[in-house]
PDB file of C-alpha atoms in Angstrom:
ATOM      1  CA  MET A   1      82.201 117.222 105.809  1.00 69.00           C
ATOM      2  CA  LYS A   2      85.499 118.304 107.375  1.00 72.00           C
ATOM      3  CA  ARG A   3      85.670 118.398 111.171  1.00 84.00           C
ATOM      4  CA  GLU A   4      88.041 120.103 113.609  1.00 89.00           C
ATOM      5  CA  PRO A   5      91.573 118.580 113.787  1.00 94.00           C
ATOM      6  CA  VAL A   6      92.205 116.028 116.545  1.00 97.00           C
ATOM      7  CA  THR A   7      95.318 115.993 118.738  1.00 97.00           C
ATOM      8  CA  SER A   8      94.853 112.694 120.615  1.00 97.00           C
ATOM      9  CA  ILE A   9      93.084 109.338 120.545  1.00 97.00           C
ATOM     10  CA  SER A  10      90.530 110.638 123.043  1.00 97.00           C
ATOM     11  CA  GLU A  11      89.669 113.621 120.826  1.00 97.00           C
ATOM     12  CA  PHE A  12      89.380 111.354 117.809  1.00 98.00           C
ATOM     13  CA  LEU A  13      87.004 109.000 119.632  1.00 97.00           C
ATOM     14  CA  ALA A  14      85.010 111.971 120.952  1.00 96.00           C
ATOM     15  CA  THR A  15      84.604 113.225 117.364  1.00 95.00           C
ATOM     16  CA  LEU A  16      83.385 109.793 116.290  1.00 94.00           C
ATOM     17  CA  ASN A  17      80.973 109.572 119.205  1.00 92.00           C
ATOM     18  CA  GLU A  18      79.558 112.965 118.290  1.00 91.00           C
ATOM     19  CA  TRP A  19      79.009 111.717 114.727  1.00 90.00           C
ATOM     20  CA  TYR A  20      77.380 108.472 115.895  1.00 88.00           C
ATOM     21  CA  GLU A  21      75.034 110.331 118.211  1.00 87.00           C
ATOM     22  CA  GLY A  22      74.125 112.827 115.491  1.00 82.00           C
ATOM     23  CA  GLY A  23      72.134 110.244 113.535  1.00 76.00           C
ATOM     24  CA  ASP A  24      70.741 106.722 113.587  1.00 72.00           C
ATOM     25  CA  ARG A  25      73.968 104.759 113.059  1.00 76.00           C
ATOM     26  CA  GLY A  26      73.129 101.612 115.034  1.00 69.00           C
ATOM     27  CA  GLU A  27      72.099  99.424 112.110  1.00 71.00           C
ATOM     28  CA  LEU A  28      75.123 100.580 110.086  1.00 70.00           C
ATOM     29  CA  SER A  29      77.441  99.577 112.934  1.00 70.00           C
ATOM     30  CA  LYS A  30      75.875  96.125 113.271  1.00 70.00           C
ATOM     31  CA  ARG A  31      76.353  95.499 109.561  1.00 76.00           C
ATOM     32  CA  ASN A  32      79.900  96.920 109.481  1.00 83.00           C
ATOM     33  CA  TYR A  33      78.841  99.490 106.877  1.00 91.00           C
ATOM     34  CA  ILE A  34      80.873 102.314 108.456  1.00 94.00           C
ATOM     35  CA  TRP A  35      84.308 102.192 106.847  1.00 96.00           C
ATOM     36  CA  PHE A  36      87.433 104.178 107.688  1.00 97.00           C
ATOM     37  CA  ARG A  37      90.645 105.084 105.905  1.00 98.00           C
ATOM     38  CA  GLY A  38      93.757 106.907 107.162  1.00 98.00           C
ATOM     39  CA  HIS A  39      96.078 109.045 105.015  1.00 96.00           C
ATOM     40  CA  GLU A  40      99.552 110.281 105.932  1.00 96.00           C
ATOM     41  CA  ASP A  41      98.961 113.298 103.687  1.00 95.00           C
ATOM     42  CA  CYS A  42      95.559 115.024 103.705  1.00 92.00           C
ATOM     43  CA  ARG A  43      96.003 115.926 100.005  1.00 91.00           C
ATOM     44  CA  TYR A  44      95.601 112.247  99.094  1.00 90.00           C
ATOM     45  CA  GLU A  45      92.888 111.469  96.547  1.00 89.00           C
ATOM     46  CA  LEU A  46      90.481 108.563  97.039  1.00 91.00           C
ATOM     47  CA  LYS A  47      91.814 106.668  94.032  1.00 93.00           C
ATOM     48  CA  PRO A  48      93.235 103.124  93.892  1.00 95.00           C
ATOM     49  CA  SER A  49      96.835 102.608  92.790  1.00 95.00           C
ATOM     50  CA  ILE A  50      95.942 101.744  89.176  1.00 95.00           C
ATOM     51  CA  TYR A  51      94.609 105.322  88.795  1.00 93.00           C
ATOM     52  CA  ARG A  52      97.538 107.162  90.384  1.00 92.00           C
ATOM     53  CA  LYS A  53      99.977 109.531  88.691  1.00 90.00           C
ATOM     54  CA  ASN A  54     102.828 107.038  88.264  1.00 91.00           C
ATOM     55  CA  ILE A  55     100.520 104.786  86.218  1.00 93.00           C
ATOM     56  CA  ASP A  56      99.286 107.756  84.190  1.00 91.00           C
ATOM     57  CA  GLU A  57     102.910 108.480  83.321  1.00 91.00           C
ATOM     58  CA  LEU A  58     103.321 104.942  81.969  1.00 91.00           C
ATOM     59  CA  LEU A  59     100.217 105.328  79.816  1.00 92.00           C
ATOM     60  CA  LYS A  60     101.284 108.564  78.090  1.00 89.00           C
ATOM     61  CA  PRO A  61     100.341 109.978  75.644  1.00 88.00           C
ATOM     62  CA  SER A  62      97.021 108.114  75.989  1.00 81.00           C
ATOM     63  CA  HIS A  63      95.187 107.586  79.281  1.00 77.00           C
ATOM     64  CA  SER A  64      92.538 105.356  77.738  1.00 87.00           C
ATOM     65  CA  GLU A  65      90.780 102.882  80.003  1.00 87.00           C
ATOM     66  CA  SER A  66      91.468  99.998  77.629  1.00 87.00           C
ATOM     67  CA  LYS A  67      95.184 100.743  77.778  1.00 92.00           C
ATOM     68  CA  ARG A  68      95.073 100.977  81.589  1.00 92.00           C
ATOM     69  CA  MET A  69      93.227  97.675  81.834  1.00 90.00           C
ATOM     70  CA  ASN A  70      95.667  95.914  79.517  1.00 92.00           C
ATOM     71  CA  LEU A  71      98.587  97.176  81.600  1.00 94.00           C
ATOM     72  CA  GLU A  72      96.937  95.755  84.714  1.00 95.00           C
ATOM     73  CA  ARG A  73      96.367  92.447  82.938  1.00 95.00           C
ATOM     74  CA  GLU A  74     100.014  92.205  81.902  1.00 96.00           C
ATOM     75  CA  ILE A  75     101.189  92.943  85.459  1.00 96.00           C
ATOM     76  CA  LEU A  76      98.835  90.327  86.893  1.00 96.00           C
ATOM     77  CA  SER A  77      99.879  87.768  84.282  1.00 96.00           C
ATOM     78  CA  ILE A  78     103.551  88.106  85.265  1.00 97.00           C
ATOM     79  CA  PHE A  79     102.674  87.910  88.972  1.00 97.00           C
ATOM     80  CA  ARG A  80     100.541  84.814  88.457  1.00 96.00           C
ATOM     81  CA  THR A  81     102.886  82.825  86.226  1.00 96.00           C
ATOM     82  CA  THR A  82     106.128  83.692  88.022  1.00 97.00           C
ATOM     83  CA  GLY A  83     104.768  83.304  91.544  1.00 96.00           C
ATOM     84  CA  ALA A  84     102.519  80.279  90.985  1.00 95.00           C
ATOM     85  CA  HIS A  85     104.670  78.018  93.185  1.00 95.00           C
ATOM     86  CA  LEU A  86     104.125  80.398  96.119  1.00 94.00           C
ATOM     87  CA  PHE A  87     100.303  80.469  95.992  1.00 93.00           C
ATOM     88  CA  PRO A  88      98.094  78.208  98.130  1.00 89.00           C
ATOM     89  CA  GLU A  89      96.985  75.202  96.099  1.00 90.00           C
ATOM     90  CA  GLY A  90      93.756  75.780  94.180  1.00 91.00           C
ATOM     91  CA  MET A  91      93.681  79.563  94.662  1.00 93.00           C
ATOM     92  CA  ASP A  92      91.290  81.159  92.153  1.00 94.00           C
ATOM     93  CA  GLU A  93      91.575  84.486  90.335  1.00 95.00           C
ATOM     94  CA  VAL A  94      89.807  86.421  93.082  1.00 94.00           C
ATOM     95  CA  GLY A  95      92.246  85.074  95.694  1.00 92.00           C
ATOM     96  CA  ILE A  96      95.257  85.837  93.494  1.00 95.00           C
ATOM     97  CA  TYR A  97      93.972  89.382  92.920  1.00 95.00           C
ATOM     98  CA  LEU A  98      93.735  90.004  96.686  1.00 92.00           C
ATOM     99  CA  LEU A  99      97.187  88.478  97.165  1.00 91.00           C
ATOM    100  CA  ALA A 100      98.644  90.730  94.466  1.00 93.00           C
ATOM    101  CA  ARG A 101      97.164  93.783  96.208  1.00 92.00           C
ATOM    102  CA  HIS A 102      98.483  92.530  99.551  1.00 87.00           C
ATOM    103  CA  HIS A 103     102.002  92.508  98.111  1.00 89.00           C
ATOM    104  CA  GLY A 104     101.754  95.958  96.564  1.00 91.00           C
ATOM    105  CA  LEU A 105     100.846  95.434  92.908  1.00 95.00           C
ATOM    106  CA  PRO A 106      98.820  98.258  91.325  1.00 95.00           C
ATOM    107  CA  SER A 107      95.149  97.321  91.395  1.00 95.00           C
ATOM    108  CA  ARG A 108      91.563  98.573  91.370  1.00 95.00           C
ATOM    109  CA  LEU A 109      91.201  97.898  95.084  1.00 96.00           C
ATOM    110  CA  LEU A 110      91.297 100.739  97.602  1.00 96.00           C
ATOM    111  CA  ASP A 111      91.778  99.604 101.209  1.00 96.00           C
ATOM    112  CA  TRP A 112      89.374 100.536 103.997  1.00 97.00           C
ATOM    113  CA  THR A 113      88.829  99.211 107.519  1.00 96.00           C
ATOM    114  CA  THR A 114      85.944  98.842 109.935  1.00 95.00           C
ATOM    115  CA  ASN A 115      88.327  99.710 112.804  1.00 95.00           C
ATOM    116  CA  PRO A 116      88.704 103.493 113.320  1.00 97.00           C
ATOM    117  CA  LEU A 117      91.955 103.154 115.301  1.00 97.00           C
ATOM    118  CA  THR A 118      93.531 101.175 112.461  1.00 97.00           C
ATOM    119  CA  ALA A 119      92.721 104.099 110.164  1.00 98.00           C
ATOM    120  CA  LEU A 120      94.175 106.538 112.694  1.00 98.00           C
ATOM    121  CA  TYR A 121      97.353 104.453 112.813  1.00 98.00           C
ATOM    122  CA  PHE A 122      97.835 104.767 109.047  1.00 97.00           C
ATOM    123  CA  ALA A 123      97.410 108.544 109.325  1.00 98.00           C
ATOM    124  CA  VAL A 124     100.293 108.906 111.813  1.00 98.00           C
ATOM    125  CA  CYS A 125     102.571 105.864 111.457  1.00 95.00           C
ATOM    126  CA  ASN A 126     105.251 107.053 109.027  1.00 93.00           C
ATOM    127  CA  PRO A 127     107.926 109.472 110.349  1.00 92.00           C
ATOM    128  CA  ASP A 128     108.813 110.325 106.735  1.00 94.00           C
ATOM    129  CA  HIS A 129     105.470 112.166 106.580  1.00 94.00           C
ATOM    130  CA  TYR A 130     105.682 113.994 109.903  1.00 96.00           C
ATOM    131  CA  ASN A 131     105.948 117.302 108.014  1.00 96.00           C
ATOM    132  CA  GLU A 132     102.491 116.854 106.481  1.00 96.00           C
ATOM    133  CA  ASP A 133      99.034 116.925 107.996  1.00 97.00           C
ATOM    134  CA  GLY A 134      97.260 113.565 107.875  1.00 97.00           C
ATOM    135  CA  GLU A 135      93.589 112.721 107.987  1.00 97.00           C
ATOM    136  CA  VAL A 136      91.051 110.005 108.728  1.00 98.00           C
ATOM    137  CA  ILE A 137      88.032 109.547 106.457  1.00 97.00           C
ATOM    138  CA  TRP A 138      84.901 107.547 107.140  1.00 96.00           C
ATOM    139  CA  MET A 139      81.664 106.849 105.286  1.00 95.00           C
ATOM    140  CA  ASP A 140      78.559 104.717 105.016  1.00 92.00           C
ATOM    141  CA  ALA A 141      79.854 102.203 102.459  1.00 94.00           C
ATOM    142  CA  GLN A 142      76.445 101.083 101.207  1.00 91.00           C
ATOM    143  CA  HIS A 143      75.999 104.400  99.351  1.00 89.00           C
ATOM    144  CA  VAL A 144      79.145 104.008  97.231  1.00 92.00           C
ATOM    145  CA  PRO A 145      77.943 101.835  94.288  1.00 88.00           C
ATOM    146  CA  VAL A 146      74.884 103.950  93.499  1.00 87.00           C
ATOM    147  CA  GLU A 147      76.485 107.383  94.014  1.00 89.00           C
ATOM    148  CA  SER A 148      79.660 106.488  92.073  1.00 87.00           C
ATOM    149  CA  SER A 149      77.643 105.032  89.196  1.00 84.00           C
ATOM    150  CA  THR A 150      78.032 106.478  85.697  1.00 77.00           C
ATOM    151  CA  LYS A 151      74.342 105.797  84.985  1.00 75.00           C
ATOM    152  CA  LYS A 152      71.405 106.058  87.343  1.00 74.00           C
ATOM    153  CA  PHE A 153      69.372 102.863  87.540  1.00 75.00           C
ATOM    154  CA  GLY A 154      66.430 102.398  89.885  1.00 76.00           C
ATOM    155  CA  PRO A 155      66.647  99.852  92.747  1.00 74.00           C
ATOM    156  CA  GLU A 156      64.482  97.291  90.931  1.00 77.00           C
ATOM    157  CA  GLU A 157      66.519  97.611  87.725  1.00 76.00           C
ATOM    158  CA  ARG A 158      69.703  97.076  89.686  1.00 76.00           C
ATOM    159  CA  ARG A 159      68.341  94.021  91.446  1.00 76.00           C
ATOM    160  CA  LYS A 160      67.108  92.360  88.247  1.00 75.00           C
ATOM    161  CA  SER A 161      70.291  93.126  86.292  1.00 72.00           C
ATOM    162  CA  GLY A 162      72.670  92.134  89.075  1.00 74.00           C
ATOM    163  CA  ILE A 163      74.264  95.593  89.178  1.00 77.00           C
ATOM    164  CA  PRO A 164      75.955  96.399  92.525  1.00 84.00           C
ATOM    165  CA  SER A 165      73.775  98.506  94.780  1.00 83.00           C
ATOM    166  CA  THR A 166      75.072  98.091  98.335  1.00 87.00           C
ATOM    167  CA  VAL A 167      77.924  96.297 100.153  1.00 93.00           C
ATOM    168  CA  HIS A 168      78.750  92.953  98.522  1.00 92.00           C
ATOM    169  CA  THR A 169      81.014  89.966  99.125  1.00 92.00           C
ATOM    170  CA  LEU A 170      83.713  88.728  96.775  1.00 91.00           C
ATOM    171  CA  ARG A 171      81.300  85.991  95.711  1.00 91.00           C
ATOM    172  CA  MET A 172      78.881  88.350  93.994  1.00 88.00           C
ATOM    173  CA  PRO A 173      78.767  87.229  90.310  1.00 87.00           C
ATOM    174  CA  PHE A 174      79.313  90.778  88.992  1.00 84.00           C
ATOM    175  CA  VAL A 175      82.431  91.179  91.182  1.00 87.00           C
ATOM    176  CA  VAL A 176      83.805  87.740  90.288  1.00 91.00           C
ATOM    177  CA  LYS A 177      83.315  88.398  86.574  1.00 89.00           C
ATOM    178  CA  ALA A 178      85.014  91.803  86.792  1.00 89.00           C
ATOM    179  CA  ILE A 179      88.086  90.366  88.548  1.00 93.00           C
ATOM    180  CA  GLU A 180      88.301  87.278  86.316  1.00 93.00           C
ATOM    181  CA  SER A 181      88.319  89.519  83.234  1.00 91.00           C
ATOM    182  CA  LEU A 182      91.568  91.069  84.511  1.00 92.00           C
ATOM    183  CA  PHE A 183      93.143  87.620  84.074  1.00 93.00           C
ATOM    184  CA  TRP A 184      91.956  87.429  80.444  1.00 89.00           C
ATOM    185  CA  LYS A 185      89.131  85.144  81.558  1.00 88.00           C
ATOM    186  CA  GLY A 186      85.874  86.195  79.932  1.00 78.00           C
ATOM    187  CA  GLU A 187      84.705  89.682  79.059  1.00 76.00           C
ATOM    188  CA  HIS A 188      84.786  92.629  81.417  1.00 71.00           C
ATOM    189  CA  PRO A 189      81.179  93.236  82.601  1.00 68.00           C
ATOM    190  CA  LYS A 190      79.342  95.747  80.441  1.00 62.00           C
ATOM    191  CA  LEU A 191      75.936  96.743  81.768  1.00 48.00           C
ATOM    192  CA  ASP A 192      75.844 100.344  80.527  1.00 52.00           C
ATOM    193  CA  ASP A 193      76.951 101.186  84.036  1.00 58.00           C
ATOM    194  CA  GLN A 194      80.404 101.405  85.566  1.00 75.00           C
ATOM    195  CA  THR A 195      80.715 102.038  89.253  1.00 84.00           C
ATOM    196  CA  VAL A 196      82.731 101.633  92.444  1.00 91.00           C
ATOM    197  CA  ILE A 197      81.763  98.490  94.346  1.00 92.00           C
ATOM    198  CA  SER A 198      81.912  98.180  98.148  1.00 94.00           C
ATOM    199  CA  ILE A 199      83.325  94.758  99.076  1.00 95.00           C
ATOM    200  CA  ARG A 200      83.545  92.937 102.405  1.00 93.00           C
ATOM    201  CA  PRO A 201      86.016  90.040 102.022  1.00 92.00           C
ATOM    202  CA  ASP A 202      85.929  86.900 104.132  1.00 89.00           C
ATOM    203  CA  ASN A 203      87.897  87.396 107.358  1.00 83.00           C
ATOM    204  CA  GLN A 204      90.930  85.335 106.411  1.00 76.00           C
ATOM    205  CA  ASP A 205      94.008  85.009 108.599  1.00 64.00           C
ATOM    206  CA  GLY A 206      96.617  87.701 108.033  1.00 76.00           C
ATOM    207  CA  ARG A 207      96.203  91.356 107.154  1.00 81.00           C
ATOM    208  CA  VAL A 208      92.513  91.101 106.247  1.00 85.00           C
ATOM    209  CA  LEU A 209      91.770  89.888 109.774  1.00 85.00           C
ATOM    210  CA  ASN A 210      94.300  92.107 111.609  1.00 88.00           C
ATOM    211  CA  GLN A 211      93.229  95.266 109.817  1.00 91.00           C
ATOM    212  CA  ALA A 212      89.472  94.492 109.666  1.00 90.00           C
ATOM    213  CA  SER A 213      89.889  95.049 105.945  1.00 93.00           C
ATOM    214  CA  CYS A 214      87.305  95.940 103.356  1.00 95.00           C
ATOM    215  CA  PHE A 215      87.717  97.388  99.881  1.00 96.00           C
ATOM    216  CA  THR A 216      86.236  99.504  97.190  1.00 96.00           C
ATOM    217  CA  PHE A 217      86.712  97.960  93.730  1.00 94.00           C
ATOM    218  CA  HIS A 218      86.884 100.620  91.031  1.00 92.00           C
ATOM    219  CA  MET A 219      85.369  99.594  87.727  1.00 88.00           C
ATOM    220  CA  GLU A 220      86.572 100.924  84.396  1.00 84.00           C
ATOM    221  CA  GLY A 221      86.322 104.716  84.247  1.00 84.00           C
ATOM    222  CA  CYS A 222      85.513 105.203  87.964  1.00 86.00           C
ATOM    223  CA  PRO A 223      88.704 106.329  89.670  1.00 84.00           C
ATOM    224  CA  GLU A 224      87.221 108.142  92.690  1.00 89.00           C
ATOM    225  CA  VAL A 225      84.869 107.192  95.502  1.00 91.00           C
ATOM    226  CA  LYS A 226      81.739 109.348  95.593  1.00 88.00           C
ATOM    227  CA  ASN A 227      79.693 109.331  98.769  1.00 89.00           C
ATOM    228  CA  ARG A 228      77.589 112.099 100.326  1.00 89.00           C
ATOM    229  CA  THR A 229      78.153 110.585 103.795  1.00 90.00           C
ATOM    230  CA  LEU A 230      81.943 111.067 103.616  1.00 93.00           C
ATOM    231  CA  GLU A 231      83.409 112.671 106.752  1.00 94.00           C
ATOM    232  CA  ARG A 232      86.967 113.905 107.300  1.00 95.00           C
ATOM    233  CA  VAL A 233      89.040 114.818 110.330  1.00 96.00           C
ATOM    234  CA  SER A 234      92.624 116.044 110.041  1.00 96.00           C
ATOM    235  CA  VAL A 235      95.653 115.307 112.202  1.00 97.00           C
ATOM    236  CA  LYS A 236      98.173 118.143 112.343  1.00 97.00           C
ATOM    237  CA  SER A 237     101.760 117.163 111.569  1.00 97.00           C
ATOM    238  CA  LYS A 238     103.003 118.285 115.005  1.00 97.00           C
ATOM    239  CA  ASP A 239     100.564 115.916 116.744  1.00 98.00           C
ATOM    240  CA  LYS A 240     101.437 112.773 114.783  1.00 98.00           C
ATOM    241  CA  PRO A 241     104.295 111.518 117.051  1.00 97.00           C
ATOM    242  CA  LYS A 242     102.156 111.952 120.165  1.00 97.00           C
ATOM    243  CA  ILE A 243      99.174 110.093 118.701  1.00 98.00           C
ATOM    244  CA  ARG A 244     101.411 107.308 117.428  1.00 97.00           C
ATOM    245  CA  LYS A 245     102.809 106.881 120.951  1.00 96.00           C
ATOM    246  CA  GLU A 246      99.266 106.741 122.366  1.00 98.00           C
ATOM    247  CA  LEU A 247      98.349 104.060 119.825  1.00 98.00           C
ATOM    248  CA  GLU A 248     101.406 102.012 120.790  1.00 95.00           C
ATOM    249  CA  ARG A 249     100.286 102.140 124.429  1.00 95.00           C
ATOM    250  CA  ALA A 250      96.923 100.807 123.237  1.00 95.00           C
ATOM    251  CA  ASN A 251      98.812  97.933 121.521  1.00 95.00           C
ATOM    252  CA  ILE A 252      98.171  99.297 118.043  1.00 96.00           C
ATOM    253  CA  HIS A 253     101.465  99.234 116.179  1.00 96.00           C
ATOM    254  CA  ARG A 254     103.177  97.826 113.113  1.00 94.00           C
ATOM    255  CA  PHE A 255     103.070  94.170 114.194  1.00 95.00           C
ATOM    256  CA  SER A 256      99.449  94.254 115.414  1.00 95.00           C
ATOM    257  CA  ILE A 257      98.449  95.779 112.059  1.00 94.00           C
ATOM    258  CA  PHE A 258     100.499  93.635 109.655  1.00 92.00           C
ATOM    259  CA  GLY A 259     101.076  90.484 111.741  1.00 91.00           C
ATOM    260  CA  ASP A 260     104.071  89.061 109.855  1.00 91.00           C
ATOM    261  CA  LEU A 261     107.686  88.424 110.846  1.00 93.00           C
ATOM    262  CA  ASP A 262     109.026  91.450 108.986  1.00 92.00           C
ATOM    263  CA  SER A 263     106.701  93.741 110.929  1.00 93.00           C
ATOM    264  CA  LEU A 264     107.543  91.972 114.196  1.00 94.00           C
ATOM    265  CA  ALA A 265     111.282  92.477 113.620  1.00 95.00           C
ATOM    266  CA  ALA A 266     110.654  96.129 112.754  1.00 92.00           C
ATOM    267  CA  ARG A 267     108.560  96.538 115.903  1.00 92.00           C
ATOM    268  CA  VAL A 268     111.319  95.048 118.111  1.00 94.00           C
ATOM    269  CA  ARG A 269     113.905  97.334 116.493  1.00 93.00           C
ATOM    270  CA  GLU A 270     111.676 100.335 117.209  1.00 88.00           C
ATOM    271  CA  MET A 271     111.141  99.294 120.841  1.00 89.00           C
ATOM    272  CA  TRP A 272     114.849  98.956 121.528  1.00 92.00           C
ATOM    273  CA  GLY A 273     116.058 101.811 119.342  1.00 87.00           C
ATOM    274  CA  CYS A 274     118.264  99.591 117.180  1.00 87.00           C
ATOM    275  CA  HIS A 275     117.129 100.768 113.734  1.00 69.00           C
TER     276      HIS A 275
END
């Protein structure tokens, strides 16, 4: 559902409150099942970077899933072997995969947050996109695995087979196996069902903690999130600078979101106008 555009933080929060009061959302809130995502350009598709146009160009003339997966494996292999001395000691494949995404490698992870103002920040933060309308999207994340599934299994079948059916952690065996296979470790899971998996990572220090991060992990052949609870609200291009200034006054800015020294230096430059 697409709602009326918002022109301020207060209007955005009022829109959210209206949505919360329009249904029984209390249990979803307690479980952090309501996830948000902000886009600088409202034409953005809900696809992870491994399914975007620049990757499709590399895969021409074929866009086969096996070719896409092998490209991802090669990229990850270079990242892992070349950067091994920079990883925390004992980091496993799941940790390396998150780290690769953190540093901008194409992956099957699409970022979400449980913090609506973080999502709003990403919709308005980049002056290079001030000529385009942005948007904030939110959804009930527990519906994603079943509704994005390529085959419809019943709840009992899913439970017995270990197929994702709700929001999972990065320790779920199906998720671990899927990620490990991208490092040439074991076979990619094949259960006659490919889907998009909703994942809540452990709240580790850094961006995951600062951004209240969560992810959708897009299995082979499932580029887009499907969810009947998806809601959208746009932010007109002319209102982006104003909303960004309001967020800064609420202490939501580049450093509070990213929390590293590069973002701190950028934040200080912005504050003092010494770009």
